[in-house]
Amino acid sequence: MKPENRDPVFPIVIFPEKIQRIVKQASEEANYPLNYIAAALFFAASVAVGNFRTLMAGTIKVKAILFMALIGTPGSGKTHPINFAVAPFLRLDKSSIQKYQNSLEEWRKTPAESRGKKPKAKQFRVQDITMEAITKILGETRRGIFVFVDELKGWVSSFNKYRNGGGDLEQWLSLYNGVPITVNRKGEDDITFVADPFVGVIGGMQPGILPRLFGGSNMDNGFFYRLLFVNNNDDGKPLLWRKADIPSGCDEEWRKFINSILRPTGYFDEKEIETDYTFSDDAWDYLVDWQNGIEERNAEDEPESVIAIFRKIQDYCLRFCLIIHVMREAAEEIPRSKTIDEDTALRATILAEYFFLTAKETYNLVQQGGFNHGKFFDLINCLNSTFTADQAVAVGGRIGISRNTVFRYLRQEADGPFLKKTGHGKYAKIE
């Protein structure tokens, strides 16, 4: 009765063939969960696109900014795929920071009257998620940065903390949109203004904390709808180690691919002129038809919350178009062009549909208070076709599920797709 692969599978068909090969090799050789490694590579590509490539959709200026959360229990393999995906940036950071330290040392040795401007440290990755740190680095690295922390709980929780009379939520909502932000430094009169920010965010979240982060009024601030959720098709068992921690050869192939996207901008070159992309008529018509079809379908039978999820995914679909187009160029799958074609638009909508499904799944998880479907199916698979609450409690006790959790499962899933309540304390499985 337990359905296989309940979570959607990341559609790697949206990638150029050489990236599909990296995903498959990383999944097979290093045992990286496919959903995680595919999503992490896509995120890394968005960082490479950065601030110097934008998309004009009518009057809307679209950036490749992604806020992505990999959902999984401890040990489900979230961190290693992200480390693999962002390794090319960390390598560049190491070189850039060493150069900065050498330049700073020389600057300090130079007499004050002969010094030029103080060197700036340019980097891609930021680990300090305070708004002061983010804006400081944005002021020094115009091409864009990314935040990667193992657990995003602290990041989201910080939105409820107040600094200088206001929280960080509004600033992060602005960063999501890539619009100018102004930050007053804590305890100082100094004001930082960033005219053209680019900040991507990636990290992990445990399913059990989702209700605490986004439940109740925390859903009302709208931040949940701006996250891309990646769920893993696992059975809750820990991943087994493989002989190869890093897939042989594909780490270097991935580094070269990312560098091929970065190279036109000279990595940290501040003089690079921004490139604007537009849609072909066929691509734009396809996107409009897709949007109208999904809107019409969801308006009929979905609650307002699901419609809100899709409308944010619509925004993301345009970002997906930009990222996929640049990836296809870098893979030499298409000639370099400032016009996004219909094939790219099709791939973007496929990816948008995937993230639409994962967002709905995650929303349901929040509403159900962190409901663990894996344990639920373990429970009902051990029960007869009809059973009582007392029988369910007894079986739950034998397989490590508490009495309170069993009753929560029965309460939440009664008259759902898997259980039917037939009387007081009586249930039947729906086959």
Tab-separated table of C-alpha atoms in Angstrom:
chain	number	residue	atom	x	y	z
A	1	MET	CA	0.000	0.000	0.000
A	2	LYS	CA	2.918	2.350	0.545
A	3	PRO	CA	3.338	4.309	-2.703
A	4	GLU	CA	6.785	4.376	-4.241
A	5	ASN	CA	8.556	7.669	-4.994
A	6	ARG	CA	5.864	9.897	-3.576
A	7	ASP	CA	8.080	12.945	-4.007
A	8	PRO	CA	8.474	14.368	-7.501
A	9	VAL	CA	11.760	13.615	-9.253
A	10	PHE	CA	13.850	16.581	-10.399
A	11	PRO	CA	13.444	16.711	-14.209
A	12	ILE	CA	17.078	16.527	-15.331
A	13	VAL	CA	15.855	16.658	-18.934
A	14	ILE	CA	15.906	20.438	-18.545
A	15	PHE	CA	19.721	20.313	-18.454
A	16	PRO	CA	22.108	20.116	-21.400
A	17	GLU	CA	23.239	16.528	-21.973
A	18	LYS	CA	26.692	17.035	-20.437
A	19	ILE	CA	25.099	18.231	-17.186
A	20	GLN	CA	22.672	15.312	-17.210
A	21	ARG	CA	25.712	13.020	-17.343
A	22	ILE	CA	27.268	14.756	-14.321
A	23	VAL	CA	24.027	14.373	-12.345
A	24	LYS	CA	23.770	10.663	-13.166
A	25	GLN	CA	27.441	10.012	-12.458
A	26	ALA	CA	27.335	11.859	-9.136
A	27	SER	CA	24.205	9.989	-8.138
A	28	GLU	CA	25.515	6.559	-9.147
A	29	GLU	CA	29.177	6.834	-8.068
A	30	ALA	CA	29.000	9.025	-4.965
A	31	ASN	CA	25.452	8.104	-3.926
A	32	TYR	CA	24.311	11.726	-3.988
A	33	PRO	CA	20.488	11.785	-3.958
A	34	LEU	CA	19.491	12.707	-7.499
A	35	ASN	CA	17.055	15.425	-6.490
A	36	TYR	CA	19.655	17.091	-4.281
A	37	ILE	CA	22.581	17.030	-6.710
A	38	ALA	CA	20.433	18.168	-9.659
A	39	ALA	CA	18.946	21.064	-7.692
A	40	ALA	CA	22.344	22.056	-6.282
A	41	LEU	CA	23.901	22.175	-9.757
A	42	PHE	CA	21.042	24.327	-10.999
A	43	PHE	CA	21.523	26.667	-8.052
A	44	ALA	CA	25.265	26.936	-8.747
A	45	ALA	CA	24.533	27.774	-12.374
A	46	SER	CA	22.255	30.602	-11.213
A	47	VAL	CA	25.128	32.051	-9.151
A	48	ALA	CA	27.395	31.890	-12.193
A	49	VAL	CA	24.801	33.792	-14.227
A	50	GLY	CA	24.898	36.422	-11.494
A	51	ASN	CA	24.257	40.106	-11.877
A	52	PHE	CA	25.678	40.597	-15.349
A	53	ARG	CA	22.975	38.704	-17.205
A	54	THR	CA	19.353	39.711	-16.887
A	55	LEU	CA	16.134	38.996	-18.741
A	56	MET	CA	13.655	41.610	-19.907
A	57	ALA	CA	10.108	40.231	-19.839
A	58	GLY	CA	8.122	43.193	-21.068
A	59	THR	CA	8.996	45.950	-18.620
A	60	ILE	CA	10.075	43.468	-15.921
A	61	LYS	CA	13.798	43.018	-15.300
A	62	VAL	CA	14.433	39.428	-14.220
A	63	LYS	CA	17.512	38.189	-12.354
A	64	ALA	CA	18.605	34.590	-11.806
A	65	ILE	CA	18.217	34.806	-8.008
A	66	LEU	CA	17.145	31.553	-6.312
A	67	PHE	CA	16.260	30.861	-2.661
A	68	MET	CA	16.446	27.061	-2.337
A	69	ALA	CA	15.860	24.693	0.594
A	70	LEU	CA	16.750	20.995	0.487
A	71	ILE	CA	14.312	19.194	2.795
A	72	GLY	CA	15.512	16.079	4.565
A	73	THR	CA	16.254	14.415	7.859
A	74	PRO	CA	19.818	14.380	9.290
A	75	GLY	CA	21.974	12.009	7.275
A	76	SER	CA	19.791	12.198	4.155
A	77	GLY	CA	22.687	13.561	2.114
A	78	LYS	CA	21.921	17.251	1.673
A	79	THR	CA	25.329	18.830	2.321
A	80	HIS	CA	27.694	16.892	0.051
A	81	PRO	CA	25.812	17.637	-3.199
A	82	ILE	CA	25.789	21.352	-2.386
A	83	ASN	CA	29.520	21.281	-1.575
A	84	PHE	CA	30.164	19.582	-4.903
A	85	ALA	CA	28.055	22.121	-6.815
A	86	VAL	CA	29.622	25.247	-5.284
A	87	ALA	CA	33.221	23.935	-5.228
A	88	PRO	CA	34.249	26.018	-8.298
A	89	PHE	CA	33.255	29.210	-6.474
A	90	LEU	CA	35.075	28.236	-3.303
A	91	ARG	CA	38.213	27.617	-5.351
A	92	LEU	CA	37.956	31.121	-6.811
A	93	ASP	CA	37.265	32.536	-3.342
A	94	LYS	CA	40.451	30.977	-2.001
A	95	SER	CA	42.519	32.608	-4.732
A	96	SER	CA	40.734	35.957	-4.415
A	97	ILE	CA	41.072	36.125	-0.625
A	98	GLN	CA	44.766	35.245	-0.805
A	99	LYS	CA	45.257	38.035	-3.331
A	100	TYR	CA	43.318	40.414	-1.072
A	101	GLN	CA	45.425	39.511	1.963
A	102	ASN	CA	48.652	40.115	0.013
A	103	SER	CA	47.351	43.438	-1.326
A	104	LEU	CA	46.204	44.493	2.127
A	105	GLU	CA	49.596	43.721	3.599
A	106	GLU	CA	51.301	45.835	0.929
A	107	TRP	CA	48.765	48.630	1.432
A	108	ARG	CA	49.483	48.712	5.160
A	109	LYS	CA	53.228	48.881	4.529
A	110	THR	CA	52.800	51.844	2.207
A	111	PRO	CA	53.091	55.308	3.828
A	112	ALA	CA	49.666	56.828	4.401
A	113	GLU	CA	50.323	59.755	2.054
A	114	SER	CA	51.151	57.354	-0.794
A	115	ARG	CA	48.381	54.830	-0.335
A	116	GLY	CA	45.649	54.370	-2.855
A	117	LYS	CA	42.249	52.981	-2.005
A	118	LYS	CA	42.133	50.214	0.565
A	119	PRO	CA	41.876	46.786	-1.154
A	120	LYS	CA	38.507	45.058	-1.143
A	121	ALA	CA	37.893	41.376	-0.515
A	122	LYS	CA	35.806	39.942	-3.353
A	123	GLN	CA	34.128	36.606	-2.801
A	124	PHE	CA	31.197	34.463	-3.842
A	125	ARG	CA	30.222	32.607	-0.689
A	126	VAL	CA	28.961	34.333	2.452
A	127	GLN	CA	28.428	32.467	5.719
A	128	ASP	CA	27.455	35.428	7.932
A	129	ILE	CA	23.723	35.864	7.267
A	130	THR	CA	23.351	39.196	9.089
A	131	MET	CA	22.132	41.958	6.840
A	132	GLU	CA	25.113	44.118	7.779
A	133	ALA	CA	27.554	41.463	6.551
A	134	ILE	CA	25.533	40.763	3.409
A	135	THR	CA	25.368	44.412	2.332
A	136	LYS	CA	29.035	45.025	3.116
A	137	ILE	CA	30.123	42.227	0.802
A	138	LEU	CA	27.577	43.212	-1.852
A	139	GLY	CA	29.169	46.650	-1.869
A	140	GLU	CA	32.496	45.020	-2.741
A	141	THR	CA	31.366	42.249	-5.124
A	142	ARG	CA	29.028	43.676	-7.722
A	143	ARG	CA	28.631	40.464	-9.724
A	144	GLY	CA	26.719	38.770	-6.878
A	145	ILE	CA	27.139	36.398	-3.951
A	146	PHE	CA	25.484	33.366	-2.430
A	147	VAL	CA	24.691	32.186	1.079
A	148	PHE	CA	25.228	28.514	1.894
A	149	VAL	CA	24.586	27.242	5.387
A	150	ASP	CA	23.966	23.597	6.284
A	151	GLU	CA	20.750	24.410	8.120
A	152	LEU	CA	18.567	27.339	7.050
A	153	LYS	CA	16.623	27.340	10.313
A	154	GLY	CA	18.746	30.145	11.753
A	155	TRP	CA	18.325	32.214	8.593
A	156	VAL	CA	14.527	32.060	8.597
A	157	SER	CA	14.323	32.390	12.392
A	158	SER	CA	16.333	35.619	12.212
A	159	PHE	CA	13.459	37.330	10.420
A	160	ASN	CA	11.619	37.573	13.733
A	161	LYS	CA	14.543	39.278	15.457
A	162	TYR	CA	14.624	43.036	15.491
A	163	ARG	CA	17.637	45.208	14.936
A	164	ASN	CA	17.515	48.998	15.080
A	165	GLY	CA	13.737	48.905	15.247
A	166	GLY	CA	13.142	46.525	12.354
A	167	GLY	CA	13.666	42.934	11.319
A	168	ASP	CA	15.479	41.549	8.294
A	169	LEU	CA	12.406	40.116	6.576
A	170	GLU	CA	11.668	43.144	4.425
A	171	GLN	CA	15.303	43.360	3.370
A	172	TRP	CA	15.340	39.710	2.314
A	173	LEU	CA	12.112	40.183	0.384
A	174	SER	CA	13.855	43.016	-1.455
A	175	LEU	CA	16.921	40.852	-2.072
A	176	TYR	CA	14.680	38.140	-3.511
A	177	ASN	CA	13.498	40.690	-6.066
A	178	GLY	CA	16.999	42.076	-6.667
A	179	VAL	CA	15.890	45.635	-5.945
A	180	PRO	CA	17.933	48.316	-4.130
A	181	ILE	CA	18.224	48.046	-0.340
A	182	THR	CA	19.349	50.432	2.379
A	183	VAL	CA	20.741	49.209	5.705
A	184	ASN	CA	21.619	51.234	8.792
A	185	ARG	CA	24.622	49.674	10.491
A	186	LYS	CA	24.047	48.557	14.047
A	187	GLY	CA	25.215	51.083	16.645
A	188	GLU	CA	26.515	53.442	13.967
A	189	ASP	CA	25.314	56.368	11.895
A	190	ASP	CA	26.684	54.710	8.765
A	191	ILE	CA	24.158	53.807	6.059
A	192	THR	CA	24.829	51.230	3.341
A	193	PHE	CA	22.998	51.506	0.035
A	194	VAL	CA	23.190	48.669	-2.499
A	195	ALA	CA	21.761	49.683	-5.847
A	196	ASP	CA	21.933	46.341	-7.649
A	197	PRO	CA	22.023	43.368	-5.240
A	198	PHE	CA	22.278	39.707	-6.220
A	199	VAL	CA	22.122	37.133	-3.413
A	200	GLY	CA	21.267	33.471	-3.903
A	201	VAL	CA	20.557	31.256	-0.890
A	202	ILE	CA	20.822	27.486	-0.473
A	203	GLY	CA	20.876	25.133	2.499
A	204	GLY	CA	19.035	22.348	4.239
A	205	MET	CA	15.912	22.137	6.357
A	206	GLN	CA	14.660	19.272	8.463
A	207	PRO	CA	10.974	18.470	7.869
A	208	GLY	CA	10.205	18.533	11.579
A	209	ILE	CA	11.002	22.240	11.918
A	210	LEU	CA	8.861	23.380	8.991
A	211	PRO	CA	5.673	23.911	11.031
A	212	ARG	CA	7.589	26.005	13.570
A	213	LEU	CA	9.196	28.137	10.866
A	214	PHE	CA	6.176	28.636	8.630
A	215	GLY	CA	3.084	27.618	10.597
A	216	GLY	CA	0.291	29.972	11.628
A	217	SER	CA	0.997	33.681	11.194
A	218	ASN	CA	4.505	32.938	9.882
A	219	MET	CA	2.864	31.862	6.636
A	220	ASP	CA	1.224	35.260	6.279
A	221	ASN	CA	4.432	37.200	5.665
A	222	GLY	CA	4.737	35.577	2.242
A	223	PHE	CA	8.310	34.395	2.603
A	224	PHE	CA	7.384	30.707	2.336
A	225	TYR	CA	6.169	31.260	-1.218
A	226	ARG	CA	9.572	32.588	-2.262
A	227	LEU	CA	11.422	29.382	-1.420
A	228	LEU	CA	12.111	26.546	-3.837
A	229	PHE	CA	11.776	23.243	-1.981
A	230	VAL	CA	13.616	20.068	-2.937
A	231	ASN	CA	12.359	16.867	-1.331
A	232	ASN	CA	14.208	13.569	-1.506
A	233	ASN	CA	12.830	10.236	-2.679
A	234	ASP	CA	14.272	8.205	0.177
A	235	ASP	CA	12.882	5.732	2.667
A	236	GLY	CA	14.309	7.409	5.738
A	237	LYS	CA	17.330	5.091	5.843
A	238	PRO	CA	20.824	6.575	6.109
A	239	LEU	CA	22.823	6.773	2.893
A	240	LEU	CA	25.477	4.121	2.451
A	241	TRP	CA	29.013	5.265	1.785
A	242	ARG	CA	30.493	4.654	-1.618
A	243	LYS	CA	34.142	4.221	-2.527
A	244	ALA	CA	34.233	7.493	-4.463
A	245	ASP	CA	33.417	10.583	-2.414
A	246	ILE	CA	33.748	12.749	-5.519
A	247	PRO	CA	32.680	11.232	-8.829
A	248	SER	CA	35.785	10.569	-10.922
A	249	GLY	CA	36.355	13.259	-13.506
A	250	CYS	CA	33.019	15.023	-13.276
A	251	ASP	CA	34.193	17.471	-10.604
A	252	GLU	CA	36.700	18.912	-13.085
A	253	GLU	CA	34.132	18.855	-15.868
A	254	TRP	CA	31.720	20.774	-13.634
A	255	ARG	CA	34.410	23.317	-12.705
A	256	LYS	CA	35.150	23.989	-16.370
A	257	PHE	CA	31.457	24.371	-17.113
A	258	ILE	CA	30.933	26.948	-14.348
A	259	ASN	CA	34.064	28.819	-15.389
A	260	SER	CA	32.808	28.958	-18.967
A	261	ILE	CA	29.764	30.858	-17.697
A	262	LEU	CA	31.849	33.095	-15.440
A	263	ARG	CA	34.682	33.843	-17.863
A	264	PRO	CA	32.917	36.486	-19.993
A	265	THR	CA	32.570	38.533	-16.801
A	266	GLY	CA	36.153	37.971	-15.697
A	267	TYR	CA	34.964	36.355	-12.424
A	268	PHE	CA	35.086	39.530	-10.308
A	269	ASP	CA	35.434	42.116	-13.074
A	270	GLU	CA	33.495	45.215	-12.044
A	271	LYS	CA	33.641	46.755	-15.525
A	272	GLU	CA	31.624	44.088	-17.297
A	273	ILE	CA	28.614	45.485	-19.133
A	274	GLU	CA	25.310	43.880	-18.293
A	275	THR	CA	23.725	41.666	-20.948
A	276	ASP	CA	19.945	41.751	-21.370
A	277	TYR	CA	18.108	38.786	-22.853
A	278	THR	CA	14.628	38.765	-24.379
A	279	PHE	CA	12.141	36.114	-25.534
A	280	SER	CA	11.402	35.096	-29.084
A	281	ASP	CA	7.751	35.546	-30.029
A	282	ASP	CA	7.201	31.782	-30.002
A	283	ALA	CA	8.780	31.412	-26.567
A	284	TRP	CA	6.688	34.220	-25.102
A	285	ASP	CA	3.469	32.837	-26.612
A	286	TYR	CA	4.267	29.415	-25.163
A	287	LEU	CA	4.832	30.849	-21.674
A	288	VAL	CA	1.602	32.833	-21.780
A	289	ASP	CA	-0.394	29.765	-22.864
A	290	TRP	CA	1.216	27.688	-20.111
A	291	GLN	CA	0.504	30.332	-17.499
A	292	ASN	CA	-3.123	30.724	-18.523
A	293	GLY	CA	-3.661	26.963	-18.579
A	294	ILE	CA	-2.273	26.436	-15.080
A	295	GLU	CA	-4.151	29.421	-13.668
A	296	GLU	CA	-7.416	28.164	-15.131
A	297	ARG	CA	-6.852	24.620	-13.859
A	298	ASN	CA	-5.962	25.693	-10.326
A	299	ALA	CA	-8.694	28.307	-10.017
A	300	GLU	CA	-11.273	25.547	-10.293
A	301	ASP	CA	-10.261	23.179	-7.506
A	302	GLU	CA	-7.368	24.577	-5.467
A	303	PRO	CA	-7.423	26.727	-2.316
A	304	GLU	CA	-6.056	30.255	-2.364
A	305	SER	CA	-2.804	29.125	-0.728
A	306	VAL	CA	-1.999	26.849	-3.670
A	307	ILE	CA	-2.802	29.600	-6.152
A	308	ALA	CA	-0.396	31.854	-4.224
A	309	ILE	CA	2.291	29.164	-4.516
A	310	PHE	CA	1.836	28.950	-8.258
A	311	ARG	CA	1.971	32.708	-8.772
A	312	LYS	CA	5.408	32.801	-7.178
A	313	ILE	CA	6.459	29.812	-9.274
A	314	GLN	CA	5.384	31.858	-12.308
A	315	ASP	CA	7.946	34.473	-11.285
A	316	TYR	CA	10.560	31.788	-10.873
A	317	CYS	CA	9.763	30.339	-14.304
A	318	LEU	CA	11.162	33.478	-15.928
A	319	ARG	CA	14.344	33.115	-13.858
A	320	PHE	CA	14.547	29.483	-14.920
A	321	CYS	CA	14.409	30.584	-18.563
A	322	LEU	CA	17.444	32.810	-18.096
A	323	ILE	CA	19.488	30.170	-16.240
A	324	ILE	CA	18.641	27.343	-18.647
A	325	HIS	CA	19.437	29.517	-21.674
A	326	VAL	CA	22.876	30.430	-20.310
A	327	MET	CA	23.557	26.788	-19.387
A	328	ARG	CA	22.687	25.683	-22.907
A	329	GLU	CA	25.022	28.320	-24.326
A	330	ALA	CA	27.861	27.257	-22.023
A	331	ALA	CA	27.348	23.619	-22.997
A	332	GLU	CA	27.502	24.677	-26.649
A	333	GLU	CA	24.080	23.146	-27.145
A	334	ILE	CA	22.889	26.355	-28.837
A	335	PRO	CA	24.690	29.318	-30.429
A	336	ARG	CA	25.201	32.331	-28.200
A	337	SER	CA	22.177	34.579	-28.557
A	338	LYS	CA	20.346	37.241	-26.578
A	339	THR	CA	17.014	35.679	-27.569
A	340	ILE	CA	15.513	32.857	-25.495
A	341	ASP	CA	13.842	30.233	-27.665
A	342	GLU	CA	10.730	28.115	-27.217
A	343	ASP	CA	12.700	24.984	-26.260
A	344	THR	CA	14.218	26.828	-23.308
A	345	ALA	CA	10.771	28.105	-22.314
A	346	LEU	CA	9.428	24.531	-22.437
A	347	ARG	CA	12.242	23.289	-20.173
A	348	ALA	CA	11.609	26.139	-17.753
A	349	THR	CA	7.917	25.275	-17.440
A	350	ILE	CA	8.793	21.619	-16.786
A	351	LEU	CA	11.040	22.737	-13.934
A	352	ALA	CA	8.398	25.176	-12.687
A	353	GLU	CA	5.842	22.365	-12.520
A	354	TYR	CA	8.295	20.304	-10.453
A	355	PHE	CA	8.810	23.098	-7.938
A	356	PHE	CA	5.070	23.759	-7.887
A	357	LEU	CA	4.529	20.166	-6.725
A	358	THR	CA	7.300	20.281	-4.112
A	359	ALA	CA	5.977	23.577	-2.738
A	360	LYS	CA	2.482	22.084	-2.399
A	361	GLU	CA	3.921	19.032	-0.633
A	362	THR	CA	5.889	21.230	1.746
A	363	TYR	CA	2.885	23.454	2.391
A	364	ASN	CA	0.859	20.376	3.336
A	365	LEU	CA	3.665	19.274	5.635
A	366	VAL	CA	3.531	22.633	7.397
A	367	GLN	CA	-0.236	22.485	7.743
A	368	GLN	CA	-0.083	18.942	9.123
A	369	GLY	CA	2.421	19.894	11.791
A	370	GLY	CA	5.403	18.068	10.362
A	371	PHE	CA	3.557	14.873	9.571
A	372	ASN	CA	5.980	12.037	8.844
A	373	HIS	CA	4.450	10.073	5.987
A	374	GLY	CA	7.189	7.454	6.102
A	375	LYS	CA	6.291	6.347	9.639
A	376	PHE	CA	2.601	6.647	8.856
A	377	PHE	CA	2.917	4.109	6.048
A	378	ASP	CA	5.051	1.872	8.263
A	379	LEU	CA	2.144	1.878	10.709
A	380	ILE	CA	-0.761	1.204	8.374
A	381	ASN	CA	1.180	-1.429	6.430
A	382	CYS	CA	1.324	-3.441	9.682
A	383	LEU	CA	-2.423	-3.152	10.288
A	384	ASN	CA	-5.319	-5.217	8.969
A	385	SER	CA	-7.710	-3.765	6.418
A	386	THR	CA	-9.979	-2.765	9.311
A	387	PHE	CA	-8.692	-1.907	12.783
A	388	THR	CA	-9.394	-0.003	15.964
A	389	ALA	CA	-7.473	2.873	17.509
A	390	ASP	CA	-6.299	0.568	20.313
A	391	GLN	CA	-4.953	-1.913	17.788
A	392	ALA	CA	-3.108	0.909	15.983
A	393	VAL	CA	-1.560	2.049	19.279
A	394	ALA	CA	-0.412	-1.495	20.045
A	395	VAL	CA	1.177	-1.911	16.618
A	396	GLY	CA	2.745	1.545	16.845
A	397	GLY	CA	4.339	0.627	20.154
A	398	ARG	CA	5.973	-2.433	18.588
A	399	ILE	CA	7.524	-0.416	15.731
A	400	GLY	CA	8.577	2.619	17.764
A	401	ILE	CA	5.705	5.061	17.215
A	402	SER	CA	4.330	6.732	20.326
A	403	ARG	CA	0.666	6.650	21.371
A	404	ASN	CA	0.297	10.406	20.832
A	405	THR	CA	1.802	10.179	17.352
A	406	VAL	CA	-0.521	7.308	16.397
A	407	PHE	CA	-3.565	9.310	17.437
A	408	ARG	CA	-2.245	12.334	15.544
A	409	TYR	CA	-1.881	10.194	12.408
A	410	LEU	CA	-5.433	8.832	12.804
A	411	ARG	CA	-6.841	12.299	13.377
A	412	GLN	CA	-5.044	13.905	10.452
A	413	GLU	CA	-5.481	11.106	7.923
A	414	ALA	CA	-9.044	9.996	8.739
A	415	ASP	CA	-11.224	10.350	5.637
A	416	GLY	CA	-8.124	11.141	3.593
A	417	PRO	CA	-6.747	9.186	0.628
A	418	PHE	CA	-5.502	6.254	2.747
A	419	LEU	CA	-7.862	5.902	5.731
A	420	LYS	CA	-11.578	6.057	6.376
A	421	LYS	CA	-13.145	6.417	9.803
A	422	THR	CA	-16.003	3.911	10.050
A	423	GLY	CA	-17.134	4.546	13.618
A	424	HIS	CA	-15.973	5.668	17.036
A	425	GLY	CA	-12.362	4.469	17.259
A	426	LYS	CA	-12.787	2.312	14.144
A	427	TYR	CA	-10.960	2.697	10.801
A	428	ALA	CA	-10.596	1.024	7.420
A	429	LYS	CA	-7.694	1.244	4.988
A	430	ILE	CA	-8.543	2.465	1.492
A	431	GLU	CA	-6.979	-0.015	-0.906
